Coordinates of C-alpha atoms in Angstrom, one line a residue:
Chain A
X157 CA 25.4 -95.9 95.1
X158 CA 26.3 -92.3 94.4
X159 CA 29.5 -91.9 96.8
X160 CA 28.2 -88.3 97.5
X161 CA 24.9 -89.7 99.3
X162 CA 25.6 -89.7 103.1
X163 CA 23.7 -92.0 105.5
X164 CA 21.1 -90.5 107.5
X165 CA 18.6 -92.0 109.9
X166 CA 15.3 -91.3 111.4
X167 CA 15.1 -90.8 115.1
X168 CA 13.9 -93.5 117.5
X169 CA 10.6 -91.8 117.9
X170 CA 10.0 -91.4 114.1
X171 CA 11.0 -94.9 113.4
X172 CA 8.5 -96.0 115.8
X173 CA 5.8 -93.9 114.1
X174 CA 6.8 -95.2 110.7
X175 CA 6.2 -98.8 111.8
X176 CA 2.7 -97.8 113.0
X177 CA 2.2 -96.0 109.6
X178 CA 3.1 -99.1 107.7
X179 CA 0.4 -101.2 109.4
X180 CA -2.3 -98.6 107.9
X181 CA -1.9 -99.7 104.3
X182 CA -1.7 -103.0 102.3
X183 CA 1.5 -101.8 100.7
X184 CA 4.6 -100.0 101.4
X185 CA 4.4 -97.3 98.9
X186 CA 1.3 -95.8 100.4
X187 CA 3.5 -94.9 103.3
X188 CA 5.5 -92.6 101.2
X189 CA 3.5 -89.4 101.9
X190 CA 3.1 -89.7 105.5
X191 CA 6.8 -90.7 105.7
X192 CA 7.7 -87.6 103.6
X193 CA 5.7 -85.3 106.0
X194 CA 7.3 -87.0 108.9
X195 CA 10.8 -86.5 107.4
X196 CA 10.2 -82.9 106.8
X197 CA 9.2 -82.4 110.5
X198 CA 12.3 -84.4 111.4
X199 CA 15.0 -82.9 109.1
X200 CA 13.4 -79.6 107.8
X201 CA 13.6 -80.5 104.2
X202 CA 14.1 -83.7 102.0
X203 CA 17.7 -83.6 101.0
X204 CA 19.1 -86.2 98.6
X205 CA 20.4 -88.2 101.4
X206 CA 17.0 -88.3 103.0
X207 CA 15.3 -89.3 99.6
X208 CA 17.6 -92.3 99.3
X209 CA 17.1 -93.2 102.9
X210 CA 13.3 -93.2 102.4
X211 CA 13.5 -95.1 99.0
X212 CA 15.5 -97.9 100.9
X213 CA 13.0 -98.0 103.8
X214 CA 10.0 -98.4 101.5
X215 CA 11.5 -100.6 98.9
X216 CA 11.3 -98.0 96.2
X217 CA 13.8 -96.5 93.6
X218 CA 15.1 -92.8 94.7
X219 CA 13.4 -91.5 91.4
X220 CA 9.8 -92.8 92.6
X221 CA 10.5 -90.8 95.8
X222 CA 11.7 -87.7 93.7
X223 CA 8.6 -87.8 91.5
X224 CA 6.3 -87.5 94.5
X225 CA 8.6 -85.1 96.4
X226 CA 8.4 -82.6 93.5
X227 CA 4.6 -82.7 93.0
X228 CA 3.4 -81.4 96.4
X229 CA 4.1 -78.0 97.4
X230 CA 4.2 -78.3 101.1
X231 CA 7.4 -80.5 100.9
X232 CA 10.6 -78.6 100.7
X233 CA 13.6 -79.9 98.5
X234 CA 15.9 -77.1 100.0
X235 CA 16.3 -75.7 103.4
X236 CA 13.9 -73.0 104.4
X237 CA 14.1 -70.3 107.1
X238 CA 13.1 -71.3 110.7
X239 CA 9.7 -69.7 110.0
X240 CA 8.2 -70.6 106.8
X241 CA 5.5 -67.8 106.0
X242 CA 3.0 -68.9 103.4
X243 CA 0.6 -66.1 102.6
X244 CA -2.4 -66.9 100.4
X245 CA -2.7 -65.0 97.2
X246 CA -5.9 -66.5 95.7
X247 CA -8.9 -64.3 94.8
X248 CA -10.7 -64.4 98.2
X249 CA -7.7 -63.3 100.1
X250 CA -6.9 -60.7 97.4
X251 CA -10.4 -59.2 97.8
X252 CA -9.7 -58.6 101.5
X253 CA -6.3 -57.1 101.0
X254 CA -3.6 -59.9 100.8
X255 CA -1.7 -57.8 98.2
X256 CA -1.0 -55.1 100.8
X257 CA -0.1 -57.7 103.5
X258 CA 2.5 -59.0 100.9
X259 CA 3.8 -55.5 100.4
X260 CA 4.1 -55.1 104.2
X261 CA 5.7 -58.5 104.6
X262 CA 8.4 -57.8 101.9
X263 CA 9.0 -54.5 103.3
X264 CA 9.3 -55.5 106.9
X265 CA 11.6 -58.5 106.1
X266 CA 13.5 -56.9 103.5
X267 CA 12.9 -59.7 101.0
X268 CA 10.7 -60.6 98.2
X269 CA 8.3 -63.7 98.1
X270 CA 10.3 -66.7 97.6
X271 CA 13.5 -65.5 99.5
X272 CA 14.8 -66.1 102.9
X273 CA 16.0 -63.4 105.3
X274 CA 19.8 -63.2 105.7
X275 CA 19.6 -64.5 109.2
X276 CA 17.8 -67.5 108.0
X277 CA 14.8 -66.7 110.4
X278 CA 12.2 -66.2 107.7
X279 CA 11.2 -67.5 104.3
X280 CA 8.4 -65.7 102.5
X281 CA 6.2 -67.6 99.9
X282 CA 2.9 -66.9 98.3
X283 CA 0.6 -69.9 98.1
X284 CA -3.0 -70.7 96.8
X285 CA -6.1 -70.8 98.8
X286 CA -5.7 -72.1 102.4
X287 CA -9.5 -72.4 102.9
X288 CA -9.5 -69.3 105.1
X289 CA -11.7 -67.3 102.7
X290 CA -14.2 -66.1 105.3
X291 CA -11.3 -65.0 107.6
X292 CA -9.1 -63.5 104.9
X293 CA -6.4 -62.3 104.4
X294 CA -4.7 -65.5 105.9
X295 CA -1.2 -67.0 106.1
X296 CA 0.3 -70.1 107.6
X297 CA 3.6 -70.2 109.4
X298 CA 5.0 -73.5 110.1
X299 CA 1.4 -75.1 110.1
X300 CA -0.2 -72.5 112.3
X301 CA -3.0 -70.3 110.7
X302 CA -3.0 -66.6 111.1
X303 CA -6.3 -65.0 109.8
X304 CA -8.0 -61.6 109.4
X305 CA -4.7 -60.1 108.9
X306 CA -3.8 -56.5 109.3
X307 CA -0.4 -54.8 109.1
X308 CA -0.4 -54.5 112.9
X309 CA -1.4 -58.2 113.4
X310 CA 1.5 -59.2 111.0
X311 CA 3.9 -57.0 113.0
X312 CA 2.7 -58.8 116.2
X313 CA 3.1 -62.1 114.8
X314 CA 6.5 -61.5 113.6
X315 CA 7.7 -60.0 116.8
X316 CA 6.4 -62.9 118.8
X317 CA 8.2 -65.5 116.6
X318 CA 11.4 -63.4 116.8
X319 CA 11.1 -63.5 120.6
X320 CA 10.8 -67.3 120.4
X321 CA 7.2 -67.5 121.3
X322 CA 5.9 -71.1 120.4
X323 CA 2.6 -70.8 118.5
X324 CA -0.1 -73.4 118.8
X325 CA -2.4 -74.4 116.0
X326 CA -5.9 -73.3 116.7
X327 CA -9.3 -73.5 114.9
X328 CA -10.7 -71.2 112.2
X329 CA -10.5 -67.5 113.0
X330 CA -8.9 -68.1 116.5
X331 CA -5.6 -66.8 115.6
Chain B
X1 CA -31.9 -68.5 113.8
X2 CA -34.3 -68.6 110.9
X3 CA -34.0 -72.2 110.2
X4 CA -33.4 -75.4 112.3
X5 CA -29.7 -76.1 112.0
X6 CA -28.7 -79.8 111.3
X7 CA -25.0 -80.2 110.6
X8 CA -24.1 -76.8 112.4
X9 CA -26.5 -77.5 115.3
X10 CA -23.8 -78.9 117.7
X11 CA -21.1 -76.6 116.8
X12 CA -23.2 -73.6 117.0
X13 CA -24.1 -74.5 120.7
X14 CA -22.1 -72.4 123.2
X15 CA -19.6 -74.4 125.0
X16 CA -19.6 -77.3 122.5
X17 CA -16.1 -78.6 122.2
X18 CA -16.6 -81.6 119.7
X19 CA -15.1 -84.1 122.1
X20 CA -16.8 -87.6 122.1
X21 CA -18.7 -86.9 125.4
X22 CA -20.1 -83.7 124.0
X23 CA -21.0 -85.3 120.8
X24 CA -22.9 -88.3 122.8
X25 CA -24.6 -85.9 125.0
X26 CA -26.1 -84.2 122.0
X27 CA -27.4 -87.5 120.6
X28 CA -24.1 -88.6 118.8
X29 CA -23.5 -92.2 117.8
X30 CA -27.3 -93.0 118.1
X31 CA -27.4 -93.4 114.4
X32 CA -25.0 -96.3 114.3
X33 CA -26.7 -98.1 117.0
X34 CA -30.0 -97.7 115.2
X35 CA -28.5 -98.8 111.9
X36 CA -26.8 -101.8 113.4
X37 CA -30.1 -102.8 114.9
X38 CA -32.6 -101.9 112.1
X39 CA -30.9 -101.8 108.8
X40 CA -29.2 -104.3 106.4
X41 CA -26.6 -102.7 104.3
X42 CA -29.0 -102.9 101.4
X43 CA -31.6 -101.0 103.4
X44 CA -29.0 -98.4 104.4
X45 CA -28.2 -97.8 100.7
X46 CA -32.0 -97.7 99.8
X47 CA -32.6 -95.1 102.7
X48 CA -29.8 -92.9 101.3
X49 CA -31.2 -93.2 97.9
X50 CA -34.6 -92.3 99.0
X51 CA -33.3 -89.4 100.9
X52 CA -32.0 -87.9 97.6
X53 CA -28.7 -86.8 99.3
X54 CA -26.3 -85.5 96.5
X55 CA -22.6 -84.9 97.0
X56 CA -21.6 -81.8 98.7
X57 CA -18.0 -81.8 97.3
X58 CA -18.7 -80.2 94.0
X59 CA -20.3 -82.7 91.6
X60 CA -23.5 -83.2 93.3
X61 CA -23.7 -86.9 92.6
X62 CA -26.4 -88.8 94.2
X63 CA -24.7 -90.5 97.2
X64 CA -26.9 -93.6 97.5
X65 CA -26.7 -94.2 93.8
X66 CA -22.8 -93.9 94.1
X67 CA -22.9 -96.6 96.9
X68 CA -25.0 -98.8 94.9
X69 CA -22.6 -99.2 92.0
X70 CA -20.3 -101.2 94.1
X71 CA -20.5 -104.9 93.9
X72 CA -22.3 -106.6 96.8
X73 CA -20.2 -109.7 97.3
X74 CA -18.9 -109.6 100.8
X75 CA -15.8 -111.5 99.8
X76 CA -14.6 -108.5 97.6
X77 CA -12.4 -105.9 99.6
X78 CA -13.8 -102.3 99.4
X79 CA -12.7 -99.3 100.5
X80 CA -14.4 -96.0 101.8
X81 CA -12.4 -92.6 101.6
X82 CA -13.4 -89.3 102.9
X83 CA -12.5 -86.4 100.8
X84 CA -11.3 -83.7 103.3
X85 CA -9.0 -82.2 100.9
X86 CA -11.2 -79.0 100.7
X87 CA -9.1 -76.6 98.3
X88 CA -11.6 -75.1 96.2
X89 CA -11.1 -71.3 96.5
X90 CA -14.0 -69.8 98.2
X91 CA -14.8 -72.9 100.2
X92 CA -14.1 -73.3 104.1
X93 CA -17.1 -75.3 105.3
X94 CA -15.4 -78.7 105.7
X95 CA -12.7 -77.3 107.6
X96 CA -15.3 -76.1 110.1
X97 CA -17.1 -79.4 110.3
X98 CA -13.7 -81.2 110.8
X99 CA -12.4 -78.8 113.5
X100 CA -15.8 -78.4 115.4
X101 CA -17.6 -81.5 115.1
X102 CA -15.2 -84.4 114.0
X103 CA -17.4 -87.2 115.4
X104 CA -20.4 -86.2 113.3
X105 CA -18.2 -86.9 110.1
X106 CA -16.7 -90.2 111.6
X107 CA -20.1 -91.4 112.6
X108 CA -21.0 -90.8 108.9
X109 CA -18.1 -92.8 107.9
X110 CA -19.1 -95.8 110.0
X111 CA -22.5 -95.7 108.4
X112 CA -21.1 -95.5 104.8
X113 CA -18.7 -98.2 105.6
X114 CA -21.5 -100.4 106.7
X115 CA -23.6 -99.7 103.8
X116 CA -21.0 -100.4 101.3
X117 CA -19.3 -103.3 103.2
X118 CA -15.8 -101.5 103.6
X119 CA -13.6 -102.6 106.5
X120 CA -11.2 -100.0 105.9
X121 CA -11.6 -96.2 105.4
X122 CA -9.2 -93.4 104.8
X123 CA -9.7 -89.7 105.6
X124 CA -7.5 -87.8 103.1
X125 CA -7.1 -84.4 104.6
X126 CA -5.1 -81.6 103.0
X127 CA -1.6 -81.1 104.4
X128 CA -2.3 -77.5 105.3
X129 CA -5.0 -78.5 107.8
X130 CA -2.5 -79.2 110.7
X131 CA -5.0 -78.3 113.4
X132 CA -7.9 -80.3 111.8
X133 CA -5.5 -83.4 111.5
X134 CA -4.8 -83.0 115.2
X135 CA -8.7 -82.8 116.0
X136 CA -9.2 -85.9 113.9
X137 CA -6.5 -88.0 115.4
X138 CA -7.9 -87.3 118.8
X139 CA -11.3 -88.0 117.7
X140 CA -10.4 -91.3 116.0
X141 CA -8.7 -92.4 119.2
X142 CA -11.6 -91.5 121.2
X143 CA -14.0 -93.5 118.7
X144 CA -11.7 -96.6 118.9
X145 CA -11.7 -96.6 122.7
X146 CA -15.4 -96.4 122.8
X147 CA -15.9 -99.2 120.4
X148 CA -17.3 -97.2 117.4
X149 CA -14.2 -98.3 115.4
X150 CA -11.9 -101.2 115.3
X151 CA -13.1 -105.0 115.8
X152 CA -16.5 -105.9 116.3
X153 CA -18.0 -102.2 116.3
X154 CA -20.7 -102.1 119.0
X155 CA -20.2 -105.8 119.7
X156 CA -21.3 -106.7 116.3
X157 CA -19.4 -108.9 113.7
X158 CA -18.5 -105.8 111.7
X159 CA -14.8 -104.3 111.9
X160 CA -14.0 -100.8 110.6
X161 CA -10.8 -99.1 110.7
X162 CA -10.4 -95.5 109.8
X163 CA -6.9 -94.0 109.2
X164 CA -6.1 -90.5 108.6
X165 CA -3.9 -89.8 105.6
X166 CA -2.3 -86.2 105.3
X167 CA -1.7 -84.8 101.9
X168 CA 1.2 -82.4 101.3
X169 CA -0.1 -79.6 99.1
X170 CA -2.0 -80.1 95.8
X171 CA -5.3 -78.7 94.8
X172 CA -5.9 -81.7 92.3
X173 CA -5.9 -84.1 95.1
X174 CA -9.5 -83.1 95.7
X175 CA -10.4 -84.9 92.4
X176 CA -11.3 -88.3 93.5
X177 CA -9.1 -90.4 91.5
X178 CA -6.1 -88.1 92.1
X179 CA -7.0 -88.6 95.7
X180 CA -6.7 -92.4 95.4
X181 CA -3.3 -92.0 93.5
X182 CA -2.1 -89.9 96.4
X183 CA -3.0 -92.2 99.0
X184 CA -1.3 -95.0 97.0
X185 CA 2.0 -93.0 97.4
X186 CA 2.1 -91.5 93.9
X187 CA 1.7 -88.1 92.2
X188 CA -1.9 -86.7 92.3
X189 CA -2.6 -87.4 88.7
X190 CA -6.5 -88.1 88.0
X191 CA -7.1 -91.5 86.4
X192 CA -8.8 -92.2 83.0
X193 CA -12.4 -93.0 83.6
X194 CA -14.0 -95.5 83.1
X195 CA -13.3 -97.8 85.0
X196 CA -14.8 -95.6 88.0
X197 CA -13.7 -96.0 91.5
X198 CA -16.9 -98.1 92.3
X199 CA -15.4 -100.7 90.3
X200 CA -11.8 -100.2 90.2
X201 CA -10.7 -97.7 92.9
X202 CA -8.1 -97.7 95.8
X203 CA -5.6 -100.4 95.1
X204 CA -7.9 -101.6 92.3
X205 CA -10.8 -102.3 94.8
X206 CA -14.4 -101.0 94.5
X207 CA -14.2 -97.7 96.4
X208 CA -16.5 -94.9 97.5
X209 CA -15.2 -91.4 98.0
X210 CA -17.4 -89.0 99.9
X211 CA -17.0 -85.5 101.0
X212 CA -17.0 -84.3 104.6
X213 CA -20.3 -82.5 104.5
X214 CA -22.0 -85.5 102.5
X215 CA -20.8 -87.9 105.3
X216 CA -21.9 -85.6 108.1
X217 CA -25.5 -85.6 106.6
X218 CA -25.7 -89.5 107.1
X219 CA -26.3 -89.7 110.9
X220 CA -29.2 -87.2 110.4
X221 CA -30.8 -89.1 107.7
X222 CA -30.5 -92.5 109.6
X223 CA -32.0 -90.8 112.8
X224 CA -34.7 -88.9 111.3
X225 CA -35.5 -90.6 108.0
X226 CA -35.6 -90.1 104.2
X227 CA -39.0 -88.4 104.4
X228 CA -37.7 -85.7 106.7
X229 CA -34.8 -85.1 104.6
X230 CA -36.8 -84.7 101.5
X231 CA -39.0 -82.3 103.3
X232 CA -36.3 -79.7 103.7
X233 CA -34.5 -77.8 101.0
X234 CA -35.5 -77.9 97.3
X235 CA -36.9 -81.2 96.6
X236 CA -37.0 -83.5 94.7
X237 CA -33.7 -82.9 93.1
X238 CA -31.9 -80.8 95.8
X239 CA -33.2 -81.8 99.2
X240 CA -31.7 -81.1 102.6
X241 CA -29.7 -78.3 104.2
X242 CA -26.5 -77.0 102.6
X243 CA -23.4 -75.0 104.1
X244 CA -22.5 -72.2 102.0
X245 CA -19.1 -70.4 102.6
X246 CA -19.6 -66.7 101.9
X247 CA -16.6 -64.7 101.2
X248 CA -15.5 -61.4 99.5
X249 CA -17.1 -58.1 100.0
X250 CA -19.9 -58.9 102.6
X251 CA -20.2 -57.7 106.0
X252 CA -20.2 -61.0 107.7
X253 CA -18.3 -63.7 105.8
X254 CA -18.6 -67.3 107.2
X255 CA -20.3 -70.5 106.8
X256 CA -24.0 -70.6 106.8
X257 CA -26.2 -73.5 106.9
X258 CA -29.4 -73.1 105.1
X259 CA -32.1 -75.3 103.3
X260 CA -31.1 -75.8 99.8
X261 CA -33.2 -73.6 97.4
X262 CA -32.9 -70.1 99.2
X263 CA -32.0 -67.3 96.9
X264 CA -28.5 -65.8 96.5
X265 CA -30.1 -62.6 97.7
X266 CA -31.3 -64.2 101.0
X267 CA -27.9 -65.7 101.6
X268 CA -25.8 -62.5 100.8
X269 CA -28.2 -59.9 102.5
X270 CA -29.9 -61.7 105.3
X271 CA -27.3 -64.0 106.4
X272 CA -23.9 -62.7 105.4
X273 CA -25.2 -59.0 106.4
X274 CA -25.1 -57.5 102.8
X275 CA -22.4 -55.7 101.0
X276 CA -19.8 -53.7 102.8
X277 CA -20.3 -50.0 102.7
X278 CA -23.5 -50.7 100.9
X279 CA -21.8 -50.7 97.8
X280 CA -23.4 -52.6 94.7
X281 CA -22.8 -56.1 93.8
X282 CA -21.0 -56.6 90.5
X283 CA -20.1 -60.3 90.6
X284 CA -21.0 -63.5 92.4
X285 CA -19.3 -66.8 92.1
X286 CA -21.7 -69.2 93.4
X287 CA -19.9 -72.4 93.8
X288 CA -16.3 -72.1 94.2
X289 CA -13.5 -70.9 91.7
X290 CA -14.6 -73.6 89.2
X291 CA -18.0 -72.0 88.8
X292 CA -19.0 -69.4 86.3
X293 CA -19.3 -65.9 87.4
X294 CA -22.8 -64.6 87.7
X295 CA -24.1 -60.8 87.6
X296 CA -26.2 -59.2 90.2
X297 CA -29.0 -59.9 87.9
X298 CA -28.8 -63.5 89.2
X299 CA -29.6 -62.4 92.9
X300 CA -32.9 -64.1 92.8
X301 CA -31.8 -67.5 91.4
X302 CA -32.4 -70.2 93.9
X303 CA -29.3 -72.1 95.4
X304 CA -30.1 -75.5 94.3
X305 CA -28.2 -77.7 91.6
X306 CA -30.8 -77.1 89.0
X307 CA -31.4 -73.5 89.1
X308 CA -27.8 -72.4 89.3
X309 CA -27.0 -74.8 86.3
X310 CA -29.9 -73.1 84.4
X311 CA -28.2 -69.7 84.6
X312 CA -25.1 -71.2 83.3
X313 CA -23.0 -71.9 86.5
X314 CA -22.9 -74.6 89.1
X315 CA -23.6 -74.9 92.8
X316 CA -20.3 -76.7 93.2
X317 CA -18.6 -76.6 96.5
X318 CA -21.0 -74.0 97.9
X319 CA -18.3 -71.3 98.1
X320 CA -20.1 -68.1 97.3
X321 CA -17.8 -65.1 96.6
X322 CA -19.2 -61.7 96.4
X323 CA -17.3 -58.8 94.5
X324 CA -18.6 -55.2 94.6
X325 CA -18.8 -52.8 91.7
X326 CA -15.2 -51.5 92.0
X327 CA -13.7 -54.9 91.4
X328 CA -11.7 -55.3 88.1
X329 CA -13.1 -58.4 86.4
X330 CA -9.8 -58.7 84.3
X331 CA -7.7 -58.6 87.4
X332 CA -10.1 -61.2 89.1
X333 CA -10.1 -63.6 86.1
X334 CA -6.3 -63.4 85.9
X335 CA -6.0 -64.1 89.6
X336 CA -8.0 -67.2 89.4
X337 CA -6.2 -68.2 86.0
X338 CA -3.0 -68.1 87.9
X339 CA -4.4 -70.3 90.6
X340 CA -5.3 -72.8 87.9
X341 CA -2.0 -72.7 86.1
X342 CA -0.2 -73.3 89.4
X343 CA -2.4 -76.3 90.3
X344 CA -2.7 -77.9 86.9
X345 CA -1.3 -81.6 87.5
X346 CA 0.4 -81.6 84.1
X347 CA -1.0 -84.9 82.8
X348 CA -3.2 -83.7 79.9
X349 CA -1.5 -81.3 77.3
X350 CA -4.4 -79.0 76.7
X351 CA -4.7 -78.2 80.4
X352 CA -1.1 -78.1 81.1
X353 CA -0.1 -76.0 78.2
X354 CA -3.3 -74.1 77.8
X355 CA -3.3 -72.7 81.4
X356 CA 0.1 -71.1 81.2
X357 CA -0.9 -69.6 77.6
X358 CA -4.2 -68.2 79.2
X359 CA -2.1 -66.7 82.1
X360 CA 0.2 -65.0 79.7
X361 CA -2.5 -63.6 77.5
X362 CA -4.4 -62.3 80.7
X363 CA -1.2 -60.7 82.0
X364 CA -0.6 -58.9 78.7
X365 CA -4.3 -57.6 78.7
X366 CA -4.1 -56.5 82.4
X367 CA -0.8 -54.6 81.9
X368 CA -1.9 -52.7 78.7
X369 CA -0.2 -54.8 76.1
X370 CA -3.2 -56.8 74.9
X371 CA -4.6 -56.6 71.4
X372 CA -8.3 -56.8 70.5
X373 CA -7.8 -60.2 68.6
X374 CA -6.7 -61.7 72.0
X375 CA -10.3 -61.9 73.1
X376 CA -11.2 -64.3 70.4
X377 CA -8.0 -66.1 71.0
X378 CA -8.8 -66.6 74.7
X379 CA -12.2 -68.1 73.7
X380 CA -10.4 -70.3 71.2
X381 CA -7.8 -71.5 73.7
X382 CA -10.5 -72.2 76.3
X383 CA -12.4 -74.2 73.7
X384 CA -9.4 -76.3 73.2
X385 CA -9.2 -77.3 76.9
X386 CA -12.8 -77.7 78.2
X387 CA -14.0 -81.3 77.7
X388 CA -10.6 -82.4 76.3
X389 CA -9.0 -83.4 79.6
X390 CA -9.0 -86.6 81.7
X391 CA -10.9 -84.9 84.7
X392 CA -13.2 -81.7 85.2
X393 CA -10.1 -79.4 86.0
X394 CA -10.1 -78.3 82.3
X395 CA -13.7 -77.3 82.4
X396 CA -13.1 -75.4 85.7
X397 CA -10.1 -73.4 84.7
X398 CA -11.9 -71.8 81.6
X399 CA -14.9 -70.8 83.7
X400 CA -13.5 -67.5 85.1
X401 CA -12.2 -66.1 81.7
X402 CA -15.3 -67.3 79.6
X403 CA -17.9 -66.0 82.2
X404 CA -16.2 -62.7 82.9
X405 CA -15.8 -62.0 79.1
X406 CA -19.5 -62.8 78.7
X407 CA -20.5 -60.5 81.2
X408 CA -17.9 -57.9 81.3
X409 CA -16.4 -57.7 77.9
X410 CA -16.3 -54.0 78.0
X411 CA -13.7 -54.1 80.7
X412 CA -11.3 -56.3 78.7
X413 CA -11.8 -53.9 75.8
X414 CA -11.1 -50.9 77.8
X415 CA -8.0 -52.5 79.1
X416 CA -6.8 -53.2 75.6
X417 CA -7.8 -49.8 74.1
X418 CA -6.9 -47.4 77.0
X419 CA -4.2 -49.4 78.7
X420 CA -5.5 -48.9 82.0
X421 CA -8.5 -50.1 84.2
X422 CA -11.8 -48.5 84.5
X423 CA -12.8 -49.7 87.8
X424 CA -9.8 -50.9 89.9
X425 CA -7.7 -49.2 92.4
X426 CA -5.4 -46.7 91.2
X427 CA -2.5 -49.0 92.5
X428 CA -3.8 -51.8 90.4
X429 CA -4.8 -54.0 93.4
X430 CA -8.1 -55.8 93.8
X431 CA -10.7 -53.8 95.8
X432 CA -9.7 -54.2 99.4
X433 CA -12.4 -54.6 102.1
X434 CA -12.2 -53.3 105.7
X435 CA -9.4 -50.8 105.1
X436 CA -6.5 -53.2 105.8

């Protein structure tokens, strides 16, 4: 074992959930994606320590975890800001002005897409189609959709997040 | 409302919440009661075959036939998967069906599981659909409590378990064999076919993968019969209703449930309210980003599988995107090419390498560094990708470039000769709607 790997553990609640997840599949490996999603919710990103812990939990080698982790774009290998802004850049949002929204977000946050603000509050990313083409332009922050975006709406959302308002996931077009 | 809604009937009813109680009040779960009483699995398969229902995910394969490919031996373990990975740019119909009427889809899954003899089903939902996943978790729990899922469904000898499996961001997992790999805890790399999932699917067992909208049709076919289904839409080959997601430069973007076979013109002008600011239509994508672009000359083409194929595109996922006369086609094709280059899974060399070459060449042309010979080179590279990959992604990724080159070659030539755009905004952005 690499001596740099530190021992980490899931919370009691997560461990209980993992036991339940394992009952859904005929093999342990199928629990990998659900467990990675759970780990990200718990630790914010999947560090090498977490990767090794998950490998042991599911009887996999760490590279098997790594190869899956690096394939899926929603899984973070590095820490991200408290609020991860994922703005859709694909055609249907672009036709509705997502490029202007990106300019505005970059200017407002003082960072480029792919970067995190110095206070660690926001990470800005562009992503591919979020299935919000009828309510475009759209972005997702920590799993919550914000649609029919305008500059003013972006300002409002960022202000709310800064003030610590807890957003709630809502149906298409409601946010 | 011009047409009687079927899949949208509940969710367009004011006050409808999608809860089990609401769904039952609107006739929900009567179809599985009827199926348990009146149909053997073979009769269920026969019913769906006779209905002519074709897959609503993209490929349009006849659903009943897909089911019939599975071995009938009850001793063989079989699996059912619901493809809720909706990721095709321009498509957002499944998201609404999941969020607003989850039990319709779950009832469809119970029917499909009965027909093929599957005891376990998985709903593969894309990781971004956090709200949809919450809705489905709640709906599944309700269905278990009511005895529609679990051991001895409705007091019968049938056991059906359905689990929700969340993805984590990968367009390719909507490809059915990549979806299976993803459930198995691997990278979402499409499998070589044959063997097809009907014989060798999830965990090597016979498996059916059906789309959310396909499954949502099943309760209605069981309740109202195959003859009713073939009496609507565009029979014999494209019967039934279809939900089209309309986006782009229209006044009322959204999901519209209409009979298959209405014209693009009717969909865009009557249902989606026409083009914003009364501008002219330049381009239409009729079936998601994988479908070839059409011009306004195709407005009177019928929206059914055959008619759209005849004009060189495909009905695909039902995602209809409208672009007005001021939209730059080079920039549009580049945008979609960037999507495909980002989403290629990397398994097949022609697709993995070719997609990034195409992006580089398209960027050169867009930014005024292109050469005239690049246009033939684009076509050559596309020819080296299409049909030469394990899955249909290769055919899909060349569609935007080949079809825009076919219809709007002069725009490419202008970019190369004049090093600027003839139609786009001066700031180089795609045409914006609504003054955002």
